[in-house]
Amino acid sequence: MTKKLISAFLLTVVLSLTLMAQDSDSTFRTRHYFLNFSVFYPLSINHSKYDSTNINLTLLYGRVGLVRGFDLAAGVSAVENEVKGLQLAGLVGVSGEEFQGGQIAGLFSVGGDQFSGFQLSGGMSVCGEEFSGLQASGVLSVTGSSFRGIQTAAGMNVVGESFTGIQASGIF
């Protein structure tokens, strides 16, 4: 069991570092794909991290600019700009700027600047600025600036500036 946890943690760290790596595509161009499939970006249908899609399917690591519809990842899904719909990730689900809908991840769920809907994770749920809806996690729920809704965690809840709603946690 310990080896599996260590392996999952190391895989998450490696994939997170990959998220921070710069895209080799120096020109800003976008394409739209109804269906996108990624094994490990850039081994994917989409050629740029700015491309948009309606259905995004990822095996290990996928990266697109915008999802309007459904995003399903066995490993890590990183969306540069916004998600409008449902994002399900086995390990990590990330939305860079705006999220409207639902986000569920096994370890980490991350919403960028604005999030409205629900965010659930087994480990940590994070929103950078403004959150409206339900945020729940197994360890830690964090919102950077303002929160409206229900925030719950087995471990700890954190809101940066203003909070309106219900907050419940197991420890702090």
Short mmCIF file of C-alpha atoms in Angstrom, two decimals, residues 9-75:
data_model
loop_
_atom_site.label_atom_id
_atom_site.label_comp_id
_atom_site.label_asym_id
_atom_site.label_seq_id
_atom_site.Cartn_x
_atom_site.Cartn_y
_atom_site.Cartn_z
CA PHE A 9 2.75 10.94 -5.26
CA LEU A 10 5.82 10.81 -7.52
CA LEU A 11 3.65 10.56 -10.63
CA THR A 12 1.66 13.58 -9.46
CA VAL A 13 4.84 15.61 -8.85
CA VAL A 14 6.26 14.71 -12.28
CA LEU A 15 3.01 15.53 -14.03
CA SER A 16 2.66 18.80 -12.09
CA LEU A 17 6.16 19.84 -13.15
CA THR A 18 5.17 19.04 -16.71
CA LEU A 19 2.18 21.38 -16.32
CA MET A 20 4.59 24.20 -15.54
CA ALA A 21 6.78 23.52 -18.57
CA GLN A 22 6.43 25.97 -21.44
CA ASP A 23 4.74 24.90 -24.65
CA SER A 24 7.15 24.44 -27.54
CA ASP A 25 4.61 26.08 -29.88
CA SER A 26 5.78 29.70 -29.99
CA THR A 27 2.97 30.96 -32.22
CA PHE A 28 -0.48 31.54 -30.81
CA ARG A 29 -2.99 29.67 -32.94
CA THR A 30 -6.16 27.86 -32.08
CA ARG A 31 -8.12 25.03 -33.60
CA HIS A 32 -11.36 23.47 -32.50
CA TYR A 33 -11.82 19.71 -32.20
CA PHE A 34 -15.15 18.13 -31.35
CA LEU A 35 -13.25 15.15 -29.87
CA ASN A 36 -9.70 15.31 -28.56
CA PHE A 37 -7.62 12.39 -27.27
CA SER A 38 -4.27 12.67 -25.48
CA VAL A 39 -1.91 9.98 -24.31
CA PHE A 40 0.70 12.37 -22.90
CA TYR A 41 0.65 15.89 -24.39
CA PRO A 42 1.95 16.63 -27.04
CA LEU A 43 1.16 13.05 -28.10
CA SER A 44 -2.45 14.03 -28.78
CA ILE A 45 -4.89 15.07 -31.47
CA ASN A 46 -4.60 18.73 -30.51
CA HIS A 47 -1.38 20.42 -31.60
CA SER A 48 -1.43 23.43 -29.30
CA LYS A 49 -2.26 24.04 -25.67
CA TYR A 50 -4.62 26.80 -26.89
CA ASP A 51 -6.92 24.51 -28.91
CA SER A 52 -10.54 24.00 -27.87
CA THR A 53 -12.68 20.88 -27.71
CA ASN A 54 -16.11 19.62 -26.74
CA ILE A 55 -15.01 16.18 -25.53
CA ASN A 56 -11.51 15.79 -24.13
CA LEU A 57 -10.26 12.27 -23.31
CA THR A 58 -6.90 11.77 -21.64
CA LEU A 59 -4.94 8.69 -20.70
CA LEU A 60 -1.92 10.07 -18.75
CA TYR A 61 -1.68 13.84 -19.31
CA GLY A 62 -3.74 16.12 -21.54
CA ARG A 63 -3.53 19.83 -22.18
CA VAL A 64 -5.98 22.03 -24.10
CA GLY A 65 -7.07 25.65 -24.04
CA LEU A 66 -10.82 25.35 -23.60
CA VAL A 67 -13.36 22.61 -22.93
CA ARG A 68 -17.07 23.12 -23.52
CA GLY A 69 -18.65 19.82 -22.70
CA PHE A 70 -16.91 16.85 -21.09
CA ASP A 71 -13.33 16.33 -19.93
CA LEU A 72 -12.34 12.82 -18.79
CA ALA A 73 -8.81 11.92 -17.70
CA ALA A 74 -7.43 8.75 -16.17
CA GLY A 75 -4.40 10.78 -15.01
#
